[in-house]
N, CA, C and O of each residue as an XYZ file, in Angstrom:
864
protein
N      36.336      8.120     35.075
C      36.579      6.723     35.466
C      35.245      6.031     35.680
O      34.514      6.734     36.379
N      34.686      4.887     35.311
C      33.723      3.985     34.981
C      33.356      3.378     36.683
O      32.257      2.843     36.824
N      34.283      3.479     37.920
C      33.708      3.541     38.789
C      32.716      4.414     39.462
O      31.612      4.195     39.962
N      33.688      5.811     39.272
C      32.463      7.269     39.727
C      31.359      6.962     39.142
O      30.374      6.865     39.873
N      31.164      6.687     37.465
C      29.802      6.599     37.314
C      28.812      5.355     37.643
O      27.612      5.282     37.377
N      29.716      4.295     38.359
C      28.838      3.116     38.618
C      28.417      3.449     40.101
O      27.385      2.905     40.494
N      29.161      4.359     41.056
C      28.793      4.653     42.531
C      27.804      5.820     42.318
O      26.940      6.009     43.174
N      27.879      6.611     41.234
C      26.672      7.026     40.682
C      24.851      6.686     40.822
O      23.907      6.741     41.610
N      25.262      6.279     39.291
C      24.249      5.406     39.116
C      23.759      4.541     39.718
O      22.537      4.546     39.573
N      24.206      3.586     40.497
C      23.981      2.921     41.778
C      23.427      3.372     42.736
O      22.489      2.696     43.160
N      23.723      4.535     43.390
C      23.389      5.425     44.003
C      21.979      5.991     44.038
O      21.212      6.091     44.995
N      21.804      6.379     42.611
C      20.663      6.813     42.352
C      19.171      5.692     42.413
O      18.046      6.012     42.798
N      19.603      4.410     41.928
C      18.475      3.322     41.768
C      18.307      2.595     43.245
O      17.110      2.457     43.497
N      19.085      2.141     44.189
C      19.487      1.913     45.059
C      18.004      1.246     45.901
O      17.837      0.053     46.155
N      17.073      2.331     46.217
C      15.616      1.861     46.800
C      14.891      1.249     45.835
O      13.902      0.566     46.101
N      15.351      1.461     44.581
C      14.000      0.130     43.609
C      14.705     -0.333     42.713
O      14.416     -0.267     41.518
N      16.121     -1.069     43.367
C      16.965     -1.818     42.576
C      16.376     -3.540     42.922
O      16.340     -4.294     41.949
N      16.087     -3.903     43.828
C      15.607     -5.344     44.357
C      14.025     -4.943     44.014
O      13.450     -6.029     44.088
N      13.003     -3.903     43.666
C      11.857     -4.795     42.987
C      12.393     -4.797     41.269
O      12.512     -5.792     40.553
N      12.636     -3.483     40.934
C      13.009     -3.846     39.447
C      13.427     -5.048     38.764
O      12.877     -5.612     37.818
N      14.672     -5.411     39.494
C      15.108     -6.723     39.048
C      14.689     -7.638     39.757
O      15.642     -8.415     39.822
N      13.511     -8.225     40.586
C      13.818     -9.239     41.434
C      13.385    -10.769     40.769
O      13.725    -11.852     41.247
N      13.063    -10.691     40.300
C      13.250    -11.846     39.267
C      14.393    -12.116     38.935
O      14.907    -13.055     39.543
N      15.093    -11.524     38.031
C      16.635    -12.062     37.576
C      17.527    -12.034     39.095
O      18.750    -12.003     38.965
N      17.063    -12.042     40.287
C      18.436    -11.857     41.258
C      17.884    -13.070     41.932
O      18.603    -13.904     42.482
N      16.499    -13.144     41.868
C      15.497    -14.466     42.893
C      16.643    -15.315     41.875
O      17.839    -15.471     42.122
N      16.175    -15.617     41.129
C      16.683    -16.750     39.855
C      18.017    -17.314     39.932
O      18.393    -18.482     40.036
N      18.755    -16.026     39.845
C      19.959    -16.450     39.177
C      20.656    -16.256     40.703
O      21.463    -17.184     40.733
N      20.712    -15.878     41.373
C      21.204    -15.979     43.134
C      20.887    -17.479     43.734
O      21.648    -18.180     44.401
N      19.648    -17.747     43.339
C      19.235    -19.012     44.092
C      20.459    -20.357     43.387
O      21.192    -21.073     44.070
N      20.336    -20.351     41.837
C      21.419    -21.180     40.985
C      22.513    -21.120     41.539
O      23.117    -22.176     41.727
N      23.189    -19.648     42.037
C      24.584    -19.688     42.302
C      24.392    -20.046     43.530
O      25.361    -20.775     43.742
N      23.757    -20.010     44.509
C      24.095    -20.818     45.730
C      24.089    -22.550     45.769
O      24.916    -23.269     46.329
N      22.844    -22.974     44.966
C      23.126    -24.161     44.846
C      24.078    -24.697     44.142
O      24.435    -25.853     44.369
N      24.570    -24.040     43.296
C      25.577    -24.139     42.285
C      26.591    -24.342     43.160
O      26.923    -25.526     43.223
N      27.423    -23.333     44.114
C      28.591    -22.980     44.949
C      28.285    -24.041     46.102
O      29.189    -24.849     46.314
N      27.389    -24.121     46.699
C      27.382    -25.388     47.753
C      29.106    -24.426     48.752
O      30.278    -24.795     48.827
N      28.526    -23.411     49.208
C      29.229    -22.932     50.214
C      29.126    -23.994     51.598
O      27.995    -24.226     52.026
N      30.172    -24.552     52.201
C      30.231    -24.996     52.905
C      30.102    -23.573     54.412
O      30.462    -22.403     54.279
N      29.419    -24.275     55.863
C      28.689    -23.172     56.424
C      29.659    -22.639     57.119
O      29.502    -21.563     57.694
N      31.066    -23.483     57.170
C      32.098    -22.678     58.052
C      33.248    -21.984     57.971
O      34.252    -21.875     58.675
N      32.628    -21.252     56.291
C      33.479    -20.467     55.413
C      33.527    -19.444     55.687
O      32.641    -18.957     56.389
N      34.674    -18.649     55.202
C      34.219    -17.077     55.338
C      34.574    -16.348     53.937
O      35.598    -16.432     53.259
N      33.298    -15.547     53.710
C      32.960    -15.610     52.552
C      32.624    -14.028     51.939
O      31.446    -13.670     51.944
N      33.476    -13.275     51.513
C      33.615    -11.979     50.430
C      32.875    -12.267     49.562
O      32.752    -13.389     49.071
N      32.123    -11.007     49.181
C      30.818    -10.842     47.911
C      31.436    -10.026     47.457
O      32.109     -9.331     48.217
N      31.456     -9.816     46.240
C      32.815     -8.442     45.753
C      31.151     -7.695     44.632
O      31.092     -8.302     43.563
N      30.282     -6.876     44.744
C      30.083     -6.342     44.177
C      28.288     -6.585     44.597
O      27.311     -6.366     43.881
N      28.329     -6.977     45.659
C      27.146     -7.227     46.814
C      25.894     -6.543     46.591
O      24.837     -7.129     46.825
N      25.917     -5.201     46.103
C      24.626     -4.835     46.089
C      23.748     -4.097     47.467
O      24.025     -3.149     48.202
N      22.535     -5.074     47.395
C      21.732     -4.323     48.443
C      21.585     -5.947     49.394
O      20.690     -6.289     50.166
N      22.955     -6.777     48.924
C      22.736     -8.061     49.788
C      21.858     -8.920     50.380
O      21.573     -9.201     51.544
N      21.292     -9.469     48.680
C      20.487    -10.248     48.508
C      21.149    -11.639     48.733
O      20.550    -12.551     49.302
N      22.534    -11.760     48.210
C      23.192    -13.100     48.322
C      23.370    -13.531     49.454
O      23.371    -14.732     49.722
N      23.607    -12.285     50.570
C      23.898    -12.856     51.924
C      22.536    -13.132     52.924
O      22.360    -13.814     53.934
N      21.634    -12.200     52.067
C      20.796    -12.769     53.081
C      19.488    -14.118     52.643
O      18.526    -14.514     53.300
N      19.839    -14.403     51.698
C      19.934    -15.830     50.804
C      20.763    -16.951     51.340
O      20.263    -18.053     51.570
N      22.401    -16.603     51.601
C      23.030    -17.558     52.481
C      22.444    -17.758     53.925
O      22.435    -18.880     54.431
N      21.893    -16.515     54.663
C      22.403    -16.379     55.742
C      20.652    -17.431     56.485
O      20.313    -17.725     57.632
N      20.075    -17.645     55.269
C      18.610    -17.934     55.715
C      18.934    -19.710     55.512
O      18.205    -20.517     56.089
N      19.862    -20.079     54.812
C      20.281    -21.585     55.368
C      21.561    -21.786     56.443
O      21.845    -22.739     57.168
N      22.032    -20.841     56.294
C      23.717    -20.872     57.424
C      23.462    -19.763     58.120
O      23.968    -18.685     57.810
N      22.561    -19.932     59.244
C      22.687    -18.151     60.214
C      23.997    -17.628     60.388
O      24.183    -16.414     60.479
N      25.108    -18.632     60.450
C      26.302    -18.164     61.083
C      27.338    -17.989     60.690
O      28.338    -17.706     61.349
N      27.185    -18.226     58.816
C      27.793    -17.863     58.102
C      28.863    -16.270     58.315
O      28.570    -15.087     58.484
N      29.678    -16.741     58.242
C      30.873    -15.362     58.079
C      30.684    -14.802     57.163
O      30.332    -15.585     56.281
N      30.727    -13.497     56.730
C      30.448    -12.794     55.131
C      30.398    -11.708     55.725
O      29.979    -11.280     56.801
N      31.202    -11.112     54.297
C      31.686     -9.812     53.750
C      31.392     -9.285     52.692
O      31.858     -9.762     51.657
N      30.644     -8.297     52.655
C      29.749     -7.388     51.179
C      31.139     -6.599     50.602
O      31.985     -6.307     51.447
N      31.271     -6.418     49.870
C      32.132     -5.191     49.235
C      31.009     -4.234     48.062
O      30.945     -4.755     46.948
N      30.422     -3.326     48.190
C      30.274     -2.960     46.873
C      30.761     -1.292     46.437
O      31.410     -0.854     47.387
N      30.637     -0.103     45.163
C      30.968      0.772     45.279
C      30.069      1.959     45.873
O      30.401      3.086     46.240
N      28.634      1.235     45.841
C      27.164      2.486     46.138
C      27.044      1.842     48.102
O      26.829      0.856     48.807
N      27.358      3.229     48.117
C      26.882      3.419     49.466
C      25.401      3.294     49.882
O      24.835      3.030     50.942
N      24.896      3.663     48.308
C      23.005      3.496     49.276
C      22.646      2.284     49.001
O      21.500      2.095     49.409
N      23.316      0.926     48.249
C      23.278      0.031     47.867
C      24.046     -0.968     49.129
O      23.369     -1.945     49.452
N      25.208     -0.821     49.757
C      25.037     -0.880     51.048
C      24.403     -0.361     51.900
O      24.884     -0.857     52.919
N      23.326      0.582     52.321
C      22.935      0.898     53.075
C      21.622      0.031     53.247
O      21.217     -0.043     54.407
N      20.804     -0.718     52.162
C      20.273     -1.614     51.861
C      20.449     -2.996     52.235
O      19.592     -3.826     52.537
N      21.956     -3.127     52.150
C      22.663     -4.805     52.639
C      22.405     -4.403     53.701
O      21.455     -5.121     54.013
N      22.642     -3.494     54.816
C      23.229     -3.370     56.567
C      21.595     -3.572     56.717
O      21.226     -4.579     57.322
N      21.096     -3.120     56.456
C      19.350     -3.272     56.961
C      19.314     -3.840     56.747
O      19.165     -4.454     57.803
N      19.308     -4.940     55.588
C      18.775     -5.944     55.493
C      19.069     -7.734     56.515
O      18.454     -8.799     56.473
N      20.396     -7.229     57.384
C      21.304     -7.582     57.759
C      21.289     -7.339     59.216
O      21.989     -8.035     59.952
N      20.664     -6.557     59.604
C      21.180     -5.745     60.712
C      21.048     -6.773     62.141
O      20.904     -6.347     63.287
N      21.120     -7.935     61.816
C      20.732     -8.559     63.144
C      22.003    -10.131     63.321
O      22.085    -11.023     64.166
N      22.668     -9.868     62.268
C      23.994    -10.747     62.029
C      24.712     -9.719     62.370
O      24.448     -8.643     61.834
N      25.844     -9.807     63.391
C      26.985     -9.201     63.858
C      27.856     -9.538     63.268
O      28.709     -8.659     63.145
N      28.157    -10.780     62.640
C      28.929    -11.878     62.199
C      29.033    -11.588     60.485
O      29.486    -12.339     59.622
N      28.485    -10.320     60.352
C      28.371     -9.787     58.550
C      28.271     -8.639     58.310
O      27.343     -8.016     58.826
N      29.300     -7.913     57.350
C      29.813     -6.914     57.149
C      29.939     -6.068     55.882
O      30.579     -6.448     54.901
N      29.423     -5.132     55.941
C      29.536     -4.248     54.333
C      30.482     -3.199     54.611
O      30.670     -2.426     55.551
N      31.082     -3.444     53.362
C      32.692     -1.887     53.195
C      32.132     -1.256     51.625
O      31.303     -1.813     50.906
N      32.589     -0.408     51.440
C      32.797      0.483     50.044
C      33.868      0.439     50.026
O      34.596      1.085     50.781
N      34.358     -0.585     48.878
C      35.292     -0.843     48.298
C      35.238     -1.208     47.025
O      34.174     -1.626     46.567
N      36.626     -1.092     46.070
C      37.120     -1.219     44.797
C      37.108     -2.814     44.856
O      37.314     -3.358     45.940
N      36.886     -3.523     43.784
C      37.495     -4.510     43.595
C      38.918     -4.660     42.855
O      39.395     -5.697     42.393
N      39.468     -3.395     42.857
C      40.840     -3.209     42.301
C      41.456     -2.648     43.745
O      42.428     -1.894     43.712
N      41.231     -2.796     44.221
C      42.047     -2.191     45.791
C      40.821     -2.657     47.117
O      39.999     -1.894     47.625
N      41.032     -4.109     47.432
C      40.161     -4.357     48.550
C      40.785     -4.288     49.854
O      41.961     -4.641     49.939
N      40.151     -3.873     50.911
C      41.238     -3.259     52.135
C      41.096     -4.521     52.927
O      40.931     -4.304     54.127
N      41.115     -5.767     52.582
C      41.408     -7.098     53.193
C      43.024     -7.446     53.467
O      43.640     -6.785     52.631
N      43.933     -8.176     54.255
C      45.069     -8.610     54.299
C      44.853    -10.034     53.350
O      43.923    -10.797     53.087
N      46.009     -9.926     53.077
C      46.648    -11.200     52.214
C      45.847    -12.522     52.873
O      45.712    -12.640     54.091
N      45.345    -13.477     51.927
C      44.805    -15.115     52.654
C      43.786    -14.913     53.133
O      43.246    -16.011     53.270
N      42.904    -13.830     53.634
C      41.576    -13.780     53.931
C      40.414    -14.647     54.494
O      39.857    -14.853     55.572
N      40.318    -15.171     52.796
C      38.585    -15.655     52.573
C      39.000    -17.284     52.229
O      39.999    -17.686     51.632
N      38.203    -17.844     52.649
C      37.566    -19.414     51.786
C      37.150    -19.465     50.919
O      37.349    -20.358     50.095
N      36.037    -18.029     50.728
C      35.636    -18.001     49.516
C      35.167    -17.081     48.821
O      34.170    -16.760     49.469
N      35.210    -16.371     47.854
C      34.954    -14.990     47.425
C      33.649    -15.523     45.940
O      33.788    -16.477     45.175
N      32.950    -14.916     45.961
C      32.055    -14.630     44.840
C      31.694    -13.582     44.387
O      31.662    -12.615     45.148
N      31.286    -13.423     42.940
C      30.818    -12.152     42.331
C      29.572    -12.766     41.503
O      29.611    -13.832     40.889
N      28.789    -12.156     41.570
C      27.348    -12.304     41.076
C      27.057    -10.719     40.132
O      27.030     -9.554     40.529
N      26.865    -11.335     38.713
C      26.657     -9.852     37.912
C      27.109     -8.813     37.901
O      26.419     -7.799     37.798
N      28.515     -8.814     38.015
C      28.810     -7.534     38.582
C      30.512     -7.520     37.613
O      31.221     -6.518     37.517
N      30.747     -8.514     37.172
C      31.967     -9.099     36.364
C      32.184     -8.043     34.947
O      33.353     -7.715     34.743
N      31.105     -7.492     33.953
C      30.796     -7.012     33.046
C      30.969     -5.845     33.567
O      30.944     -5.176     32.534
N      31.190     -4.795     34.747
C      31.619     -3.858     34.981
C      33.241     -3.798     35.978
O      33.359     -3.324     37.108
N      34.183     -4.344     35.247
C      34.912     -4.356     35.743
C      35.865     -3.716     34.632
O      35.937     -4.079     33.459
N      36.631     -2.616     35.290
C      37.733     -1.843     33.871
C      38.598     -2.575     34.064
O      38.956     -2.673     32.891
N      39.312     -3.247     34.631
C      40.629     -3.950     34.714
C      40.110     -5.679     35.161
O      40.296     -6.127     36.292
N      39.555     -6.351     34.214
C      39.347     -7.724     34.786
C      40.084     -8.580     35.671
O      39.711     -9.170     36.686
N      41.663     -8.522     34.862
C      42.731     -9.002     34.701
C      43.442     -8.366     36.225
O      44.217     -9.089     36.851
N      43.111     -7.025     36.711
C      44.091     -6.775     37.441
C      42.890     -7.195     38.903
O      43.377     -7.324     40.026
N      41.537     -7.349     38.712
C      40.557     -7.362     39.733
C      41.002     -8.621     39.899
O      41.805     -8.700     40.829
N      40.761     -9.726     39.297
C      41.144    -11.274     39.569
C      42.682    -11.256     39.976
O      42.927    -12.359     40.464
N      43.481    -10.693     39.976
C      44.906    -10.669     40.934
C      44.478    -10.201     42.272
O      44.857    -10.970     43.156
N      43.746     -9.088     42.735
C      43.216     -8.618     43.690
C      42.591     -9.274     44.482
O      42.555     -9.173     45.709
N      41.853    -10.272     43.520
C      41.016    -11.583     44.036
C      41.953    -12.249     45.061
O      42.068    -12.260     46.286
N      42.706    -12.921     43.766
C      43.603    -13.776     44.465
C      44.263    -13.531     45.783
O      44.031    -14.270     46.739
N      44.898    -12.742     45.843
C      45.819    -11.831     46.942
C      44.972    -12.320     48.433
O      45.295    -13.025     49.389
N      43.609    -11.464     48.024
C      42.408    -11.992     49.419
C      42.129    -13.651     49.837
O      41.641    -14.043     50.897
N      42.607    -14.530     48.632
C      42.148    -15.763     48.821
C      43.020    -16.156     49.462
O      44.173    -15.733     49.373
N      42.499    -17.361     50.509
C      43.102    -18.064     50.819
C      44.164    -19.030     49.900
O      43.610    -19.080     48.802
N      45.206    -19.685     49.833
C      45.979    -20.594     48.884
C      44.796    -21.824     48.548
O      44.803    -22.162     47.364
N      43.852    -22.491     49.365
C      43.155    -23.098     49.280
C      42.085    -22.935     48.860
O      41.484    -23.946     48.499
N      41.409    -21.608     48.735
C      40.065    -20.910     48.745
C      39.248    -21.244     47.025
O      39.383    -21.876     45.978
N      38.774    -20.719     47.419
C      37.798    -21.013     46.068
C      36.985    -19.623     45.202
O      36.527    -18.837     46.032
N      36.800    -19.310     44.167
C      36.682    -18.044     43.522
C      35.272    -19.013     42.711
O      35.385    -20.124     42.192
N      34.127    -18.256     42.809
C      32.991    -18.354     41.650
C      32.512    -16.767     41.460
O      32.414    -15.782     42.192
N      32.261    -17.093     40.011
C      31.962    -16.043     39.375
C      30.536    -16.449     38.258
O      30.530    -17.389     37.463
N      29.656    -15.678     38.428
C      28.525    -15.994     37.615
C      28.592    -14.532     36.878
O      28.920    -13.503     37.470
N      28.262    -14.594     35.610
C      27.526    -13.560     34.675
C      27.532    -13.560     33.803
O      28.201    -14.329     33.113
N      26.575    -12.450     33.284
C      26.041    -12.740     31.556
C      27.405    -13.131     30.267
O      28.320    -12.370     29.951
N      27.116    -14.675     29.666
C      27.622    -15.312     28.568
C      28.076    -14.477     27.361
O      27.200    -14.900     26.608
N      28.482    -13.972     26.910
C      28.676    -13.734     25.362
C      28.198    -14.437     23.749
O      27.950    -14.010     22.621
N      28.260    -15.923     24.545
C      28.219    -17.008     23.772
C      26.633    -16.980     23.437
O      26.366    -17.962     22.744
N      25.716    -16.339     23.646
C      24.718    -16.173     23.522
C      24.485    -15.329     22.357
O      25.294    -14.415     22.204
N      23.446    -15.459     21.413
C      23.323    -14.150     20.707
C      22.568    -12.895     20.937
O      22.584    -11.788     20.399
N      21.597    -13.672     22.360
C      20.978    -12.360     22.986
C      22.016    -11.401     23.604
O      22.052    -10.218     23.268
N      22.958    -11.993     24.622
C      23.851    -10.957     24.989
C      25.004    -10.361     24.351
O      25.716     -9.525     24.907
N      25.209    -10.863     23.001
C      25.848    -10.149     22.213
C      25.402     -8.576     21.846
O      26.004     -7.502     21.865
N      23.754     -9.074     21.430
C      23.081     -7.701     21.383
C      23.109     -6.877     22.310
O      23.044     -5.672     22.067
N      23.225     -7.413     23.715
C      23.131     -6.299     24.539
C      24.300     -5.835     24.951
O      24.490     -4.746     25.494
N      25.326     -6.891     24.624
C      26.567     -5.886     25.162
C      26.349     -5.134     23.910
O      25.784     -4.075     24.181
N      26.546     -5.248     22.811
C      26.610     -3.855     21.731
C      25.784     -2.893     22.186
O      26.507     -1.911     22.353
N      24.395     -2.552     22.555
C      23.608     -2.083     22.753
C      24.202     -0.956     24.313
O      24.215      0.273     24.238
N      24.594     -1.669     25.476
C      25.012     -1.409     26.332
C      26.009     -0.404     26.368
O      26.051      0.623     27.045
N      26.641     -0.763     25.707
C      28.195      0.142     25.328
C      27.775      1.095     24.872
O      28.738      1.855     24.977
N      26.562      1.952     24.160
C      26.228      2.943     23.571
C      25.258      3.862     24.738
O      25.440      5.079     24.719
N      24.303      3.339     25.683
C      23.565      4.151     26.287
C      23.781      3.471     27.977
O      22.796      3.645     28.695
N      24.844      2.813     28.556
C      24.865      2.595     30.139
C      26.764      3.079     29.876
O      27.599      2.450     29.226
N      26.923      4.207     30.544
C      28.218      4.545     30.746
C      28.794      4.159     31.732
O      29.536      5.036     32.173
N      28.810      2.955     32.478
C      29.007      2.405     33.744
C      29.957      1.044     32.839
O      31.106      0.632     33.001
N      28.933      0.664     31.933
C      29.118     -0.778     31.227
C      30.333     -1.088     30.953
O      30.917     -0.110     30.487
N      31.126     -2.200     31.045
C      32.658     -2.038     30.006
C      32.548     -2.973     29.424
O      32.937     -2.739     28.280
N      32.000     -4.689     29.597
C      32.098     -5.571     28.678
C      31.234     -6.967     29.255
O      30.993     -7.087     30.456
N      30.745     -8.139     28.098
C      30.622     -9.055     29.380
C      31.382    -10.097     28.137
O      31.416     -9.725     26.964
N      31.903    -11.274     28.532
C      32.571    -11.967     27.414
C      31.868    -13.420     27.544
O      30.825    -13.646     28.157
N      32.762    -14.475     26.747
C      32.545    -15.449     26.364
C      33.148    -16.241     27.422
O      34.031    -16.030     28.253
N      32.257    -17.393     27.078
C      33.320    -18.751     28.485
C      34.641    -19.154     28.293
O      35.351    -19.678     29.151
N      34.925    -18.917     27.242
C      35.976    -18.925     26.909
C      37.263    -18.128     27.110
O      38.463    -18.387     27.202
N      36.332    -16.832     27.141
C      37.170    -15.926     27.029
C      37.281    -15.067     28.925
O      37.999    -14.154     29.332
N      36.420    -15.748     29.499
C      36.344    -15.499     31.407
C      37.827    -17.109     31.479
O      38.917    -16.900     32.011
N      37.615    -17.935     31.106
C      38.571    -18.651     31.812
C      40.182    -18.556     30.847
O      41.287    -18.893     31.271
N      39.940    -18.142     29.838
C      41.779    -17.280     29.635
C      41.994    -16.150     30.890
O      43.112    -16.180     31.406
N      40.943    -15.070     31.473
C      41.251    -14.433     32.055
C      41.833    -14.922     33.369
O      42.762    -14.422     34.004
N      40.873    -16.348     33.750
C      41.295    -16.665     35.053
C      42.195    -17.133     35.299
O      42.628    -17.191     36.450
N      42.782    -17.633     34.254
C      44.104    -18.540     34.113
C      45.079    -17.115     33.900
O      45.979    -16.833     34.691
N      44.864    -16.588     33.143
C      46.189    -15.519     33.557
C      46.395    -15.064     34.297
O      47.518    -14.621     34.538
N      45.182    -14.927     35.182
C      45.587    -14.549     36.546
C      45.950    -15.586     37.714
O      45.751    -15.537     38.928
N      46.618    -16.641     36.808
C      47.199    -17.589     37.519
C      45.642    -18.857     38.745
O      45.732    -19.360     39.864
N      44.805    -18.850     37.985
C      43.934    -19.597     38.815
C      43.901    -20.958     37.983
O      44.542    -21.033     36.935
N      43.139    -22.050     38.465
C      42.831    -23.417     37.792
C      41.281    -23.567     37.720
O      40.563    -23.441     38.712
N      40.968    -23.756     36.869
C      39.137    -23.465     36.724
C      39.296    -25.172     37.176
O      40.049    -26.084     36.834
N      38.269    -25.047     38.032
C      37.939    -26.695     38.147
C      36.500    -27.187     38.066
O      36.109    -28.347     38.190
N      35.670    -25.907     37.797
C      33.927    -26.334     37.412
C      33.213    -25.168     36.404
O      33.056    -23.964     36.610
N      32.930    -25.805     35.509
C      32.317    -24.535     34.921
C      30.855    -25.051     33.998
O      30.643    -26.171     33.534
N      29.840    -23.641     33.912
C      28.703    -24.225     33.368
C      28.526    -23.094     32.540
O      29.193    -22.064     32.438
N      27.011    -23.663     31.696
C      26.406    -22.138     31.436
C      25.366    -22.181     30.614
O      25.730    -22.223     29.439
N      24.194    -22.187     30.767
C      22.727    -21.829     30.480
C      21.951    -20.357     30.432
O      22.264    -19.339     31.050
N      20.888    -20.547     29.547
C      19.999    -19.990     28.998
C      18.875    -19.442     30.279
O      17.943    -20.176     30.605
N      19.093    -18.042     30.965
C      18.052    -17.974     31.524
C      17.140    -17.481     31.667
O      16.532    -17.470     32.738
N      16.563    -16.600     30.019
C      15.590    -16.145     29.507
C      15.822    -15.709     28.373
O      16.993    -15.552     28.029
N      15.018    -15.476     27.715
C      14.948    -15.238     26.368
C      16.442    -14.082     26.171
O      17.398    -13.943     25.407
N      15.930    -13.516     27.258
C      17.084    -12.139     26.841
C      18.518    -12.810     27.579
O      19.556    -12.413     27.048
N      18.698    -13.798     28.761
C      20.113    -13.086     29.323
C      20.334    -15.037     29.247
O      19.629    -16.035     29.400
N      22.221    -14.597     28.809
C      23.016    -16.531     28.572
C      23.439    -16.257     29.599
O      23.650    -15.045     29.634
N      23.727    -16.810     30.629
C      24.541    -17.038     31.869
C      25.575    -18.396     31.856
O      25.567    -19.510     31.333
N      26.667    -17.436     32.956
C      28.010    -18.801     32.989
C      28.458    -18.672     34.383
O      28.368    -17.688     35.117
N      28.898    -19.700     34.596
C      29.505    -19.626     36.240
C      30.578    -20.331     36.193
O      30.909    -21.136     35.322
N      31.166    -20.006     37.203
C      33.183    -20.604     37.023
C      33.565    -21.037     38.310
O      33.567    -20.134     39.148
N      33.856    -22.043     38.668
C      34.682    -22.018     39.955
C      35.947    -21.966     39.845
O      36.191    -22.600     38.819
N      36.854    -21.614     40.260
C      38.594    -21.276     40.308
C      39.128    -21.430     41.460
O      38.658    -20.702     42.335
N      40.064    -22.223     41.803
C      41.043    -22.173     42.518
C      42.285    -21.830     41.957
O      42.654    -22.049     40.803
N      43.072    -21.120     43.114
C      44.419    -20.293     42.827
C      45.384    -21.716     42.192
O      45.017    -22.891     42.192
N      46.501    -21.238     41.757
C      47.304    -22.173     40.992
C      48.640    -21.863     42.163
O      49.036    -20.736     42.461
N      49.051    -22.846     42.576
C      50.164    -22.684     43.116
C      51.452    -22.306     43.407
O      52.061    -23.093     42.682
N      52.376    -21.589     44.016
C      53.625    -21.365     43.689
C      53.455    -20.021     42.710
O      54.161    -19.964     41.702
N      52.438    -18.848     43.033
C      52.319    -17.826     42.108
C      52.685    -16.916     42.724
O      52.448    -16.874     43.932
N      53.625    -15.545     41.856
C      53.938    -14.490     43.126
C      53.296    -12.960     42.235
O      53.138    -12.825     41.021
N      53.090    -12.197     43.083
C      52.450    -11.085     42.872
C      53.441    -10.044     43.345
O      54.509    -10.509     43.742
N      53.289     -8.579     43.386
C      53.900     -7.645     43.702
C      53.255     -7.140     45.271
O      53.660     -6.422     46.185
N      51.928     -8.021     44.975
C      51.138     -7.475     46.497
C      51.058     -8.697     47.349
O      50.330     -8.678     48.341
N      51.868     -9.940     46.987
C      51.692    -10.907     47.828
C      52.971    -11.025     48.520
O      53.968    -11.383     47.894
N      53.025    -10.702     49.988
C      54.154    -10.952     50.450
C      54.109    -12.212     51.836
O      55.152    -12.558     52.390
């Protein structure tokens, strides 16, 4: 299963995952916050958090921001809690984004940052989503474009030597998903943010009057 090897691998990079990449997370973290314009008296799920760079990015304009890390690497949370450790008011779990141990209505607002392209069940993670959202809440999702011809290459490329990888798609083809999972896209973008990586971001709200097997 494509999780074991992402709590893996995760696992293993975990202490020189924020210098390796810190460019593409400075960059493209800073966009999605200005992008999302989180209002400060939200409470706010990261579904695939990392070593919680996003929160402590939020937490340096909203100290009092509410937020919740989810990711699958424990040493990748162990990274968020330190980094963190002085907000009581913010929280990391090891959790699935196919089984999040939240009750129904949750969040205001849930985001995923790069982390969309490793998801085996898109379709059933964005129901999962939903379930946690509030009826009102709001869903953004940023990650690598398809529509690009650089990341075409790399998803082909990817699929052959990162066994974690499962896909990253087109804008087109993220908001059929969101809509089947019963959401209403109401903002969407998507730019060029280096030679190598196309980026897209989505905002979604739930669609109304939708029933699930886990929504009671």
């Amino acid at each position: 299963m494509s999780e074991t090897v992402i709590r893996k691998q995760y696992d293993q990079i975990a202490d020189l995952y924020d210098q390796r990449w810190n460019t593409y997370i400075a960059k493209t973290l800073s966009i999605f916050k200005i992008w999302a314009e989180i209002a400060p008296e939200a409470t706010v799920l990261d579904i695939g958090c990392g070593t919680g760079e996003f929160e402590q990015l939020l937490l340096t304009e909203n100290p009092q921001q509410m937020m919740t890390g989810v990711d699958m690497s424990e040493a990748m949370l162990l990274v968020a809690k330190q980094k963190c450790r002085t907000y009581s008011h913010v929280s990391f779990q090891n959790a699935s984004v196919l089984n999040l141990p939240f009750a129904n209505n949750s969040f205001d607002v849930i985001v995923s940052a790069s982390a969309f392209h490793y998801f085996d069940d898109p379709n059933a993670a964005l129901i999962e989503i939903r379930r946690v959202l509030k009826p009102e809440g709001k869903v953004f999702i940023l990650d690598w474009c398809k529509d690009y011809l650089s990341c075409q290459i790399c998803d082909f490329i990817l699929k052959f030597v990162d066994p974690a990888y499962k896909q990253c798609y087109t804008q087109k083809e993220l908001h059929s998903l969101l809509t089947s999972a019963q959401f209403d896209i109401e903002r969407t973008t998507k730019f060029r943010f280096s030679l190598v990586w196309g980026i897209m971001i989505a905002k979604a709200t739930p669609q109304t009057r939708v029933s699930s097997s886990k929504l009671v």
